[in-house]
CSV table of C-alpha atoms and ligand atoms in Angstrom, one decimal:
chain,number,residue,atom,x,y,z
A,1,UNK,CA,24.9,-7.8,93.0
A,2,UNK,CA,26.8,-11.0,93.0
A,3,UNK,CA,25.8,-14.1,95.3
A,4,UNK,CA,28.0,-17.5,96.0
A,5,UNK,CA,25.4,-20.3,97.1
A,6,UNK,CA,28.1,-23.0,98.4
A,7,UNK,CA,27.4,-26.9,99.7
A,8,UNK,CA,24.7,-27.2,97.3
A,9,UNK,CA,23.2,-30.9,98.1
A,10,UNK,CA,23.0,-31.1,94.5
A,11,UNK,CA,23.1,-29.0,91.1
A,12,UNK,CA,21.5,-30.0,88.7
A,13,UNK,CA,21.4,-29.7,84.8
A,14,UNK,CA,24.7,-28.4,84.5
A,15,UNK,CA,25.7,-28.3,81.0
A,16,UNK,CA,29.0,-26.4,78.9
A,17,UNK,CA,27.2,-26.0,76.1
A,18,UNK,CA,23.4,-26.4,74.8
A,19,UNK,CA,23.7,-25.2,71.8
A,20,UNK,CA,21.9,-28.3,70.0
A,21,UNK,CA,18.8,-30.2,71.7
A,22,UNK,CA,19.3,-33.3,73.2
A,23,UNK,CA,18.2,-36.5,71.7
A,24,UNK,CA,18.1,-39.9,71.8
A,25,UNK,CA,20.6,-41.6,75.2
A,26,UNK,CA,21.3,-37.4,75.7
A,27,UNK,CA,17.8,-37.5,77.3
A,28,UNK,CA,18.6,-39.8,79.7
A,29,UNK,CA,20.9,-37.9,82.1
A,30,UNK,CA,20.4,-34.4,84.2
A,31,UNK,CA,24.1,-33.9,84.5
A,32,UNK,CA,24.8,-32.8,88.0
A,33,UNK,CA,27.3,-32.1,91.0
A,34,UNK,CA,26.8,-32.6,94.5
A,35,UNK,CA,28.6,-30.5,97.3
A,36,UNK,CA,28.5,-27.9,94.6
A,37,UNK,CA,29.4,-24.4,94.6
A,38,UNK,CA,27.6,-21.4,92.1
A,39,UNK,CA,28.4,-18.4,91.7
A,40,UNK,CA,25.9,-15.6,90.3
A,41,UNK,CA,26.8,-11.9,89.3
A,42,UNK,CA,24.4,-9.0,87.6
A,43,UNK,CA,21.8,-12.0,87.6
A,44,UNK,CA,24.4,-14.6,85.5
A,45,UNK,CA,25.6,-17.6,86.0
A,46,UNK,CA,29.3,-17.0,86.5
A,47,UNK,CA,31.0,-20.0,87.6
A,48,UNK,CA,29.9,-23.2,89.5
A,49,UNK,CA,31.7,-26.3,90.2
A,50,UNK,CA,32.5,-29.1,93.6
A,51,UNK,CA,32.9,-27.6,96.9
A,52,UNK,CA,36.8,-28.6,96.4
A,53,UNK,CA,37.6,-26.4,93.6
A,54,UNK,CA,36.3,-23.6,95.1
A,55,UNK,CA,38.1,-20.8,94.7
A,56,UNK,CA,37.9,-17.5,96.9
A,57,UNK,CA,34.7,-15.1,95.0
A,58,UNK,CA,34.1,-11.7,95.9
A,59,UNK,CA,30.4,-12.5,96.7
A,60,UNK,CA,28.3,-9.8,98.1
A,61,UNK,CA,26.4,-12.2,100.1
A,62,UNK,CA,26.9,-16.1,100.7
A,63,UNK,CA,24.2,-18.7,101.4
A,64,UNK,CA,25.0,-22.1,102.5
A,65,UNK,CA,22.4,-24.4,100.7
A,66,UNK,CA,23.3,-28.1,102.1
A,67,UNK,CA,19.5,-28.3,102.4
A,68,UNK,CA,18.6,-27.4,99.0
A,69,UNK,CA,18.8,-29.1,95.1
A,70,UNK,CA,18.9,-26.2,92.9
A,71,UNK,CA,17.8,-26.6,89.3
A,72,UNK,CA,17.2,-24.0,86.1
A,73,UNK,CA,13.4,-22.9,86.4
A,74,UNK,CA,11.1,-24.4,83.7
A,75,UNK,CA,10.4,-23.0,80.3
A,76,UNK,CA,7.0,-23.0,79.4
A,77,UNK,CA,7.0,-22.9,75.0
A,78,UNK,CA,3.3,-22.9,74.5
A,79,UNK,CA,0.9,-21.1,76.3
A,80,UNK,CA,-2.2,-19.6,75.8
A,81,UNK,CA,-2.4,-16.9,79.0
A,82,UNK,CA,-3.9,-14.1,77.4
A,83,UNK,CA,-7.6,-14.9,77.6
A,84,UNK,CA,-11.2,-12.7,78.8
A,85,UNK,CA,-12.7,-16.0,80.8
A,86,UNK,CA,-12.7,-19.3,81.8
A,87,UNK,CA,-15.5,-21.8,80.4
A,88,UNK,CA,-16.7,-24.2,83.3
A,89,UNK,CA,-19.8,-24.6,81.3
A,90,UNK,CA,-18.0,-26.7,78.6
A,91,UNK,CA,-16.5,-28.7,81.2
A,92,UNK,CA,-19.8,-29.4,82.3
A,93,UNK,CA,-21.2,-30.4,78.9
A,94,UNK,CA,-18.2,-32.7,78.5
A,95,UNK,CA,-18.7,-34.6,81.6
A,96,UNK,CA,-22.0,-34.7,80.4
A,97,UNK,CA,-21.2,-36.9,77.3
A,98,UNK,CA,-19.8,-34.0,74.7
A,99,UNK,CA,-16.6,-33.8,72.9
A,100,UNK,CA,-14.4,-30.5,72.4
A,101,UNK,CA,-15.4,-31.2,68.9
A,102,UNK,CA,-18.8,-31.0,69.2
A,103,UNK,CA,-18.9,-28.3,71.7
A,104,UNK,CA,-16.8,-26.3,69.3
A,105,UNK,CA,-19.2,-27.2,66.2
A,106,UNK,CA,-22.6,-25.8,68.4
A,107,UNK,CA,-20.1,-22.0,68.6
A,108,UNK,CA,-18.8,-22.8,71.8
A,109,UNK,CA,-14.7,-23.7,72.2
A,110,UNK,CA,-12.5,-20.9,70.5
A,111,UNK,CA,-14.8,-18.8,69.2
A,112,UNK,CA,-16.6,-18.4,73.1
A,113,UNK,CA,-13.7,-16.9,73.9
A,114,UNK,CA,-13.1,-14.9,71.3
A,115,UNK,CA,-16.7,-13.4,71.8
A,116,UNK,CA,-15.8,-12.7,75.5
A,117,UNK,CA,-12.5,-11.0,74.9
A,118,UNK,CA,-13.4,-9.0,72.0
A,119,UNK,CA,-15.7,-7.1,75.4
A,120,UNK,CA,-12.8,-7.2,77.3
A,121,UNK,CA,-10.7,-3.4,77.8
A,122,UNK,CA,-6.9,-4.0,77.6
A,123,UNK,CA,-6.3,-3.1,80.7
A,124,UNK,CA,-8.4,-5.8,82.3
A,125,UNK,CA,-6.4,-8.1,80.2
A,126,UNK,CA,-3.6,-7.1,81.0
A,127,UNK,CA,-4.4,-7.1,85.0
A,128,UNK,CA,-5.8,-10.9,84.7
A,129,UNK,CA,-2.6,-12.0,82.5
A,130,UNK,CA,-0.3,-10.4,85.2
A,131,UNK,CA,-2.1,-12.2,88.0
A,132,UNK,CA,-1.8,-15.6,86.1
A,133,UNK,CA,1.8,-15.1,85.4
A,134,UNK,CA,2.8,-13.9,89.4
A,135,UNK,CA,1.0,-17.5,89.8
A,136,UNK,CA,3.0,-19.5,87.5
A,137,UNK,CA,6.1,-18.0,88.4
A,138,UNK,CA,5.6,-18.8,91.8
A,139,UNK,CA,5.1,-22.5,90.5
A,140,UNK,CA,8.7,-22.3,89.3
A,141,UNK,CA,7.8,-20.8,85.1
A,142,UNK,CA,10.9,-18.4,84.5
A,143,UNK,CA,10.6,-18.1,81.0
A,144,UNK,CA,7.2,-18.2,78.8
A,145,UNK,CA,5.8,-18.3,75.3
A,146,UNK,CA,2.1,-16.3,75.1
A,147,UNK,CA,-0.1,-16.6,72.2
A,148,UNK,CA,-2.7,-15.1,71.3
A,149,UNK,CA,-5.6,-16.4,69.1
A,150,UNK,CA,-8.6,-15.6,71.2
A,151,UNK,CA,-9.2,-12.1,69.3
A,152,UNK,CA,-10.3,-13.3,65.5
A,153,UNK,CA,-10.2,-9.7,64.4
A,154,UNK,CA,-7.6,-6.9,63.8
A,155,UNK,CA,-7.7,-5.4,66.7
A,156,UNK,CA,-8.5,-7.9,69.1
A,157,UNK,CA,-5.7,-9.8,68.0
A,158,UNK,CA,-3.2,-6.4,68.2
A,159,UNK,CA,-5.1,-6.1,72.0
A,160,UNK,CA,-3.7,-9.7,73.1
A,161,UNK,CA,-0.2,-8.7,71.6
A,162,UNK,CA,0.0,-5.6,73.4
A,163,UNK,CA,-1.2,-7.4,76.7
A,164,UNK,CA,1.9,-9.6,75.9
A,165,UNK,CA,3.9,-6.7,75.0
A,166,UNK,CA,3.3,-5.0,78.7
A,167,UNK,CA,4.2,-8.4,80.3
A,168,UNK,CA,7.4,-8.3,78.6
A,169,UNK,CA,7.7,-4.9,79.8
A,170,UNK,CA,6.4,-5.0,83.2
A,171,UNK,CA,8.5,-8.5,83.9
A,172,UNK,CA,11.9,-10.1,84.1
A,173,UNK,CA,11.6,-13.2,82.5
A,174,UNK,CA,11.9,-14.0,78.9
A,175,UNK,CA,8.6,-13.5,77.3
A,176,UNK,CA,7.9,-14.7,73.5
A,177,UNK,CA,5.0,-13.5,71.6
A,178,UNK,CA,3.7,-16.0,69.0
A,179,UNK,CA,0.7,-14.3,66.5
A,180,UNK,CA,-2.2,-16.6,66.4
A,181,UNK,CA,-4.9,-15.3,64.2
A,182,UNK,CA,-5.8,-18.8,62.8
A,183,UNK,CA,-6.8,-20.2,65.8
A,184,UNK,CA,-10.7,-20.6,64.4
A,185,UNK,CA,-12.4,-19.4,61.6
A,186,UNK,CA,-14.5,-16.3,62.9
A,187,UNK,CA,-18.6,-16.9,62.5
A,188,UNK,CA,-18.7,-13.5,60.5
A,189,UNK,CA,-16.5,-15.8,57.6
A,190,UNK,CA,-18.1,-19.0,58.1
A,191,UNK,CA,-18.9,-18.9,54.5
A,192,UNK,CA,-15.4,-17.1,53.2
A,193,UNK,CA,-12.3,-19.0,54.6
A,194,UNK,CA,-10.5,-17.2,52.1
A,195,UNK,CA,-11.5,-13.9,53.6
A,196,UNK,CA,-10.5,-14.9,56.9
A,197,UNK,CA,-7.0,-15.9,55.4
A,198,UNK,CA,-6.7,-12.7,53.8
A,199,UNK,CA,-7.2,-10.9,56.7
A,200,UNK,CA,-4.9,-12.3,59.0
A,201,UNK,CA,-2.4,-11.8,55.9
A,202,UNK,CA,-3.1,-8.8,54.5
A,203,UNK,CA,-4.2,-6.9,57.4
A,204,UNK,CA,-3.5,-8.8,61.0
A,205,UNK,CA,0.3,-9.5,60.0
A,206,UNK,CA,1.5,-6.1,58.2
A,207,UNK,CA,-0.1,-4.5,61.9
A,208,UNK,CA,1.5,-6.5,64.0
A,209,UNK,CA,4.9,-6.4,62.4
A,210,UNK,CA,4.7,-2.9,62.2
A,211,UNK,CA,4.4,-2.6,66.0
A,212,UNK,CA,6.9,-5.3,66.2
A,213,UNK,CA,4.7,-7.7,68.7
A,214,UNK,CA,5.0,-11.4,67.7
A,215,UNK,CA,8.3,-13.7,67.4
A,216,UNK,CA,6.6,-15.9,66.3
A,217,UNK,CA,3.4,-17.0,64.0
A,218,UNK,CA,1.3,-20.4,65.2
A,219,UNK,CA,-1.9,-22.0,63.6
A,220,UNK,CA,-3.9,-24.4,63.9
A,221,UNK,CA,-4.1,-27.5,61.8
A,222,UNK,CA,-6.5,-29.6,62.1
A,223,UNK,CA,-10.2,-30.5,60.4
A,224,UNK,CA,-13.0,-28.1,61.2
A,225,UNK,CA,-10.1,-25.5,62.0
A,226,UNK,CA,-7.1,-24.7,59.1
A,227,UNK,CA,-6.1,-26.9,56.0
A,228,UNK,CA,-2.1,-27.6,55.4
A,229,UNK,CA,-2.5,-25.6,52.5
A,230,UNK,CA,-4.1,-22.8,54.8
A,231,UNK,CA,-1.3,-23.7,57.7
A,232,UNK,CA,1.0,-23.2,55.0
A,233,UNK,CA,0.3,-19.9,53.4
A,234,UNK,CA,0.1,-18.5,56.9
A,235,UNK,CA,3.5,-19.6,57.5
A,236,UNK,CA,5.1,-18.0,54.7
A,237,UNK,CA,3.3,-15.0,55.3
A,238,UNK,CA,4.7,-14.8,58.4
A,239,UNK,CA,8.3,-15.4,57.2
A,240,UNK,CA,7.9,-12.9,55.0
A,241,UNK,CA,8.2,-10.7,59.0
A,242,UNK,CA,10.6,-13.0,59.5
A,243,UNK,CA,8.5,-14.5,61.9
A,244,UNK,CA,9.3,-18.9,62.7
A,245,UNK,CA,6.3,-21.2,62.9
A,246,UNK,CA,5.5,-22.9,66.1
A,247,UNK,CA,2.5,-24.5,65.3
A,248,UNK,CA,-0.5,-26.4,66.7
A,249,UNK,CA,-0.5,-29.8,64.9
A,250,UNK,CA,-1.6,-33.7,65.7
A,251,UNK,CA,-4.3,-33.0,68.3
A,252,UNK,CA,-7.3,-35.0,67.0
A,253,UNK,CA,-6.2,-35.9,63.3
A,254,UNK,CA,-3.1,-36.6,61.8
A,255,UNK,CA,-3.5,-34.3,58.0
A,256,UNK,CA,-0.2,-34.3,57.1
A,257,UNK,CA,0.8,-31.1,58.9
A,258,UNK,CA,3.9,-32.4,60.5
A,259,UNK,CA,5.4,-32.8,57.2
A,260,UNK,CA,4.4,-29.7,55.5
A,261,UNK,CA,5.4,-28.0,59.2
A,262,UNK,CA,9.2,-29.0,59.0
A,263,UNK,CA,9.3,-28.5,55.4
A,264,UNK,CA,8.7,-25.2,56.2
A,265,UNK,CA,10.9,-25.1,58.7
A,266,UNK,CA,8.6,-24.4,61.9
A,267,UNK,CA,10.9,-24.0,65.2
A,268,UNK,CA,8.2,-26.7,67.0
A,269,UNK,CA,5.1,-28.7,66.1
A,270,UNK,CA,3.0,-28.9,69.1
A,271,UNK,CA,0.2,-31.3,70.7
A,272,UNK,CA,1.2,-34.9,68.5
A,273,UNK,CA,-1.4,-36.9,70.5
A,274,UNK,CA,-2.0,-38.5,67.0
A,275,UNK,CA,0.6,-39.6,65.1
A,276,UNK,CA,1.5,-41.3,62.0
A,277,UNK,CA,4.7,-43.2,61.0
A,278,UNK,CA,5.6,-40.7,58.5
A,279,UNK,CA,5.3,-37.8,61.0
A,280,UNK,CA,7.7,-40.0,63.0
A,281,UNK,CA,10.0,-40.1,59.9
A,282,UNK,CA,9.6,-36.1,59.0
A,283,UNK,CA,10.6,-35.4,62.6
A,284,UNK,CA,13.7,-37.8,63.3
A,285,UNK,CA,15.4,-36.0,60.3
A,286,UNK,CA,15.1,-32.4,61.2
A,287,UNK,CA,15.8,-29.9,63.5
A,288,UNK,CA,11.9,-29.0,64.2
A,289,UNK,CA,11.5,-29.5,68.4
A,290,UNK,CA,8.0,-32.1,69.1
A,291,UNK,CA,6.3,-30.6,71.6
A,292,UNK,CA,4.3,-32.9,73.8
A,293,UNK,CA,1.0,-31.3,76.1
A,294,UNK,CA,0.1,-33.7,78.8
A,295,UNK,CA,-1.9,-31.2,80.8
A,296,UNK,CA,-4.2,-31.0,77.4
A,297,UNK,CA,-4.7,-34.7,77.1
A,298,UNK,CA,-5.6,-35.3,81.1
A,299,UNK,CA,-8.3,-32.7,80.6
A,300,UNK,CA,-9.8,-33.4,77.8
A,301,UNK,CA,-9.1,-37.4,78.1
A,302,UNK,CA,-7.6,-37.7,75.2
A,303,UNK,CA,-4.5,-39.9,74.0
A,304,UNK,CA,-0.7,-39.0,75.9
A,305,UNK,CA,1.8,-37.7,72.6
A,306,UNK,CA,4.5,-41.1,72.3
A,307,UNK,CA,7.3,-39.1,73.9
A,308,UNK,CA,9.7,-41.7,74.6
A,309,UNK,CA,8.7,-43.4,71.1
A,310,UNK,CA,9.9,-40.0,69.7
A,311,UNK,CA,12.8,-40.0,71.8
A,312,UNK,CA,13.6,-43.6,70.7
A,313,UNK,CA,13.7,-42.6,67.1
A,314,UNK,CA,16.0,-39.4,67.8
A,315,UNK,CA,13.3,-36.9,67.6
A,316,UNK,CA,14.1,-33.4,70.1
A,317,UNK,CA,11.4,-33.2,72.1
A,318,UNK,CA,9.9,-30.9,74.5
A,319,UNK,CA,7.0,-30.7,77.1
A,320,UNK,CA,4.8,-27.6,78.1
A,321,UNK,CA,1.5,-26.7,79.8
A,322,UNK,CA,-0.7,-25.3,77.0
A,323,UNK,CA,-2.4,-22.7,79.7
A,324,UNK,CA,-5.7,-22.1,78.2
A,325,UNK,CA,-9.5,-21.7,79.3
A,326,UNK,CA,-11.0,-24.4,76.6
A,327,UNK,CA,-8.5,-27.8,76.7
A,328,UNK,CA,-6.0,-26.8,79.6
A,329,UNK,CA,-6.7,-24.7,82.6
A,330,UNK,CA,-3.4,-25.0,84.0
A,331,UNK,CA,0.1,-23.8,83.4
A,332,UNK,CA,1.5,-26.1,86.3
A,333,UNK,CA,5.1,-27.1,85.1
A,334,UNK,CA,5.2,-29.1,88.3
A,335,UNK,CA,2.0,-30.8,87.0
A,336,UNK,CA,3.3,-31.6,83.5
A,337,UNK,CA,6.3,-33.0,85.1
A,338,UNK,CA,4.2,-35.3,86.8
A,339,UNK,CA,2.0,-36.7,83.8
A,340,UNK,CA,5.1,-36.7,81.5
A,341,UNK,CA,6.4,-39.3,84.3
A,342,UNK,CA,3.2,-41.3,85.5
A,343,UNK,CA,0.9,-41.2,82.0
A,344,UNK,CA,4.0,-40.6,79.6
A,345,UNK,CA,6.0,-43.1,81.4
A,346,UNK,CA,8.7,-40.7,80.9
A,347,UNK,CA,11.7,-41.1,83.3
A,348,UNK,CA,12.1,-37.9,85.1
A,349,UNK,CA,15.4,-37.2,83.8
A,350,UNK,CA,13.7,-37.2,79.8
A,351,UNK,CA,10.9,-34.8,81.4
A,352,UNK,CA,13.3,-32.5,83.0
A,353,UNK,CA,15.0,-32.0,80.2
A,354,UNK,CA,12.2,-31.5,78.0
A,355,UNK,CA,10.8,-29.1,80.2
A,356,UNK,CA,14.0,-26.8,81.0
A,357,UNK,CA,16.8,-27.6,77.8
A,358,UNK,CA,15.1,-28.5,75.3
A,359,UNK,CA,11.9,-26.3,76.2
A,360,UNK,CA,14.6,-23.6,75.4
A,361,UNK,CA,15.0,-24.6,72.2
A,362,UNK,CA,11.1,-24.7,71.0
A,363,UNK,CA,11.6,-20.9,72.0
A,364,UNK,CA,14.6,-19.9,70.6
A,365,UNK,CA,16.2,-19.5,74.2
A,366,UNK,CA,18.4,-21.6,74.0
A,367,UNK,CA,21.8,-19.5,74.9
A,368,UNK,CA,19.6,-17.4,77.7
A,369,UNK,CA,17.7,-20.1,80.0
A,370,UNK,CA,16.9,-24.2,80.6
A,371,UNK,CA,20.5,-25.1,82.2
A,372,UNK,CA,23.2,-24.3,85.0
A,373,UNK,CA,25.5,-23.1,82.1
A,374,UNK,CA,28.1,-19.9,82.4
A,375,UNK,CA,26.5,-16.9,80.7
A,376,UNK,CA,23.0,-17.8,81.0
A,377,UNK,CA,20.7,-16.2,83.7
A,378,UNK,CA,20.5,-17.0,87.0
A,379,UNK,CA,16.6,-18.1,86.6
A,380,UNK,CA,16.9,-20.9,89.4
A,381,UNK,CA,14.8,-23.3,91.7
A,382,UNK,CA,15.6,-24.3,94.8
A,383,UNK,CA,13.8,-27.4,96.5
A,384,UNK,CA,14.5,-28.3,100.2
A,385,UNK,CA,14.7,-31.6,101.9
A,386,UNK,CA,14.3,-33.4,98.7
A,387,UNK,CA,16.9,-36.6,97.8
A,388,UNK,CA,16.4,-36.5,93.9
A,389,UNK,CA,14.4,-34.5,91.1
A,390,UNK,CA,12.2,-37.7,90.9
A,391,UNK,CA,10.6,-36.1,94.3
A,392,UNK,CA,9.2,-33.3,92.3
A,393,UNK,CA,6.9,-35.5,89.8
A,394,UNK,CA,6.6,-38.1,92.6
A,395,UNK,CA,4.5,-35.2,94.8
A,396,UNK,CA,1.6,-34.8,92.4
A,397,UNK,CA,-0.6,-32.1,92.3
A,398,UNK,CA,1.8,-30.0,94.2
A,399,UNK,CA,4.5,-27.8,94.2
A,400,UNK,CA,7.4,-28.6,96.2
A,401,UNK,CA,9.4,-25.6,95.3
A,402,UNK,CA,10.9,-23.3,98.4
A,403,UNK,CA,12.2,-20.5,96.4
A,404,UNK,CA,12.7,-19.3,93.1
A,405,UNK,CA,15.0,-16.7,91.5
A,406,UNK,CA,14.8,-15.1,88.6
A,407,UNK,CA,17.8,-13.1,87.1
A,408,UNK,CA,19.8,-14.0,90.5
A,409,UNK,CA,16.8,-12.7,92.8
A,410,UNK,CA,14.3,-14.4,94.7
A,411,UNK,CA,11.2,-13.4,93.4
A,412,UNK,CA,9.6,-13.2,97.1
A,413,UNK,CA,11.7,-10.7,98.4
B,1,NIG,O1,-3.9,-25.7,72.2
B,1,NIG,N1,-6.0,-26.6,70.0
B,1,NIG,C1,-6.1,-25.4,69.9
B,1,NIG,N2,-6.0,-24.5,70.8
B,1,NIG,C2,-6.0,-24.7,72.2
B,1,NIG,C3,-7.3,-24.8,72.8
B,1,NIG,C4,-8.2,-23.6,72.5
B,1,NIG,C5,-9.4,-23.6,73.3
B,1,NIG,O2,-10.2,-24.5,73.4
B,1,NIG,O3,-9.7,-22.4,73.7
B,1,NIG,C6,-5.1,-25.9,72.5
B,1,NIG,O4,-5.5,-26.9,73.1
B,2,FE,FE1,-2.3,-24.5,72.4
């Protein structure tokens, strides 16, 4: 099928290439054209351009879009969809005076879930994961990262991956699977961490890789959870599946994991609400992607990750929604857009393209999705009766979006 959408108000995020992240003054502009022109065949971006160059297409079918700014959908790099239940209760306790720490510490947090997924048949999984993804597509998400990390055992763990592999079955969009088995230490190896490492080594990862269901391998670094040295024999274990790390780093301590992360050459090094000058330092020199999660720190009131500070000191940086039941029960890109503008005090331009470009890039997507580029797939938002992008984080707590397309169709008809 091949569409021309002509007298666009505005395109937006038209790039030739993306081929490297943007950084630094990069960030600063959403390169656009108004009075534009697209054209979109076998769900590909084929040509675009000004309403004056336009040259005669053989378009199946035309739409004249002088109401509508049309933009690449979000990329979402880091979410945690796959999960049994949500946890009101510990939402509760927190406005009632606990931390996520201590909640966590009395077996609540990770390891709640974990407990209520293990119960949990695949196929309900699967169902509830499906619903929460028709959702977030709807919200504009045309291309996700899943983890999993709420299983803690062999074969919960292999029962979240094959959720994710059915959704990248069952749906159009790129789907990444990242393995996280050290999410929490399990209750069962409270007193053997090195039994818990083995088994996610030894046993989890050999599984896995021989059902080919992870891209990627994640864990989380912090006190009470995973050491560097843990983070980083997990790592290497991975890449030994050729597995990249994308991992969770920065939330409530800065250990030194940023570092050892892009020594080790992780892909991205997500949360960063804490930071350090020498994670600034390890970060402005490589070609790790910071991922910043402002949906996590308005939930659980915690500090904002220093975007533009990265940005300032040339550091690639990205935003997602963290989608989980425990820190982050929302995978809203319209939302994060919003904090990254009003609690960030990122300029909309530096969100958008940490959300759609340089999101790519934290997932390895970056020749497929997160710009208007030739080649790439017609995964598309279209906003009406709106006079800039500001309007999207401007209109908090909603989202403004008329249509979406993924692959070159609308995903409502
Ligand atoms: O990214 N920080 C680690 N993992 C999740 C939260 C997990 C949970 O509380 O269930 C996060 O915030
Ligand atoms: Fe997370």
């Amino acid at each position: 099928m091949s569409i021309l959408f002509t007298h666009i108000k505005e395109l937006v995020q038209v790039r030739e290439h993306t081929q490297e992240p943007l950084r630094g003054a990069a960030m600063d502009e959403t390169p656009s054209i108004k009075n534009a022109y697209l054209f979109v065949e076998h769900g590909c971006i084929i040509d675009y351009g000004s309403m004056d160059q336009l040259q005669p297409h053989p378009a199946e079918e035309v739409y004249n879009c002088e109401d509508h700014i049309i933009t690449p959908g979000y990329v979402d790099s880091h979410t945690h969809l796959v999960f049994a239940a949500t946890r009101e209760k510990e939402f509760e306790d927190r406005i009632h005076g606990l931390s996520y720490e201590e909640i966590a510490a009395r077996g609540g947090g990770i390891l709640n879930s974990a407990a209520k997924l293990a119960s949990m048949s695949e196929e309900d999984l699967f169902n509830q994961a499906q619903q929460r993804l028709n959702d977030l597509m709807a919200m504009g998400t045309t291309s996700i990262e899943v983890k999993s990390g709420y299983g803690l055992s062999v074969e919960s763990e292999l029962k979240i991956l094959r959720v994710v592999n059915r959704l990248q079955e069952k749906n159009h969009i790129p789907i990444k699977a990242t393995f996280l088995g050290a999410h929490a230490i399990p209750l069962t190896y409270k007193e053997d961490r090195d039994g818990y490492l083995k088994l996610i080594i030894e046993e989890m990862l050999p599984a896995i890789a021989k059902e080919q269901l992870a891209d990627y391998i994640d864990v989380f670094c912090e006190k009470n959870y995973f050491t560097v040295d843990e983070m980083l024999r997990v790592i290497e274990a991975g890449s030994a599946y050729g597995l990249k790390a994308k991992v969770h780093v920065n939330q409530f301590n800065a250990i030194g994991a940023i570092e050892a992360a892009v020594k080790a050459g992780a892909v991205s090094v997500d949360h960063l609400e804490v930071m350090t000058a020498v994670d600034y330092e390890a970060l402005a020199a490589s070609s790790t992607i910071a991922t910043g999660l402002p949906s996590c720190s308005f939930f659980l009131g915690l500090d904002y990750a220093p975007m533009n500070e990265m940005i300032d000191q040339n550091i690639a940086v990205a935003l997602a929604t963290d989608y989980n039941p425990g820190s982050t029960p929302s995978g809203n890109m319209n939302f994060v857009f919003s904090l990254a503008c009003i609690k960030m005090k990122m300029t909309p331009q530096r969100a958008f393209n940490a959300l759609t470009v340089n999101a790519a890039h934290a997932m390895g997507l970056q020749d497929e999705v997160g710009s208007i580029t030739k080649g790439k797939r017609a995964n598309l938002l279209f906003f009406k009766n709106i006079d800039s992008i500001a309007a999207v984080p401007y209109n908090f707590g909603n989202s403004i979006i008329d249509k979406v397309f993924v692959n070159g169709y609308d995903i409502n008809n």
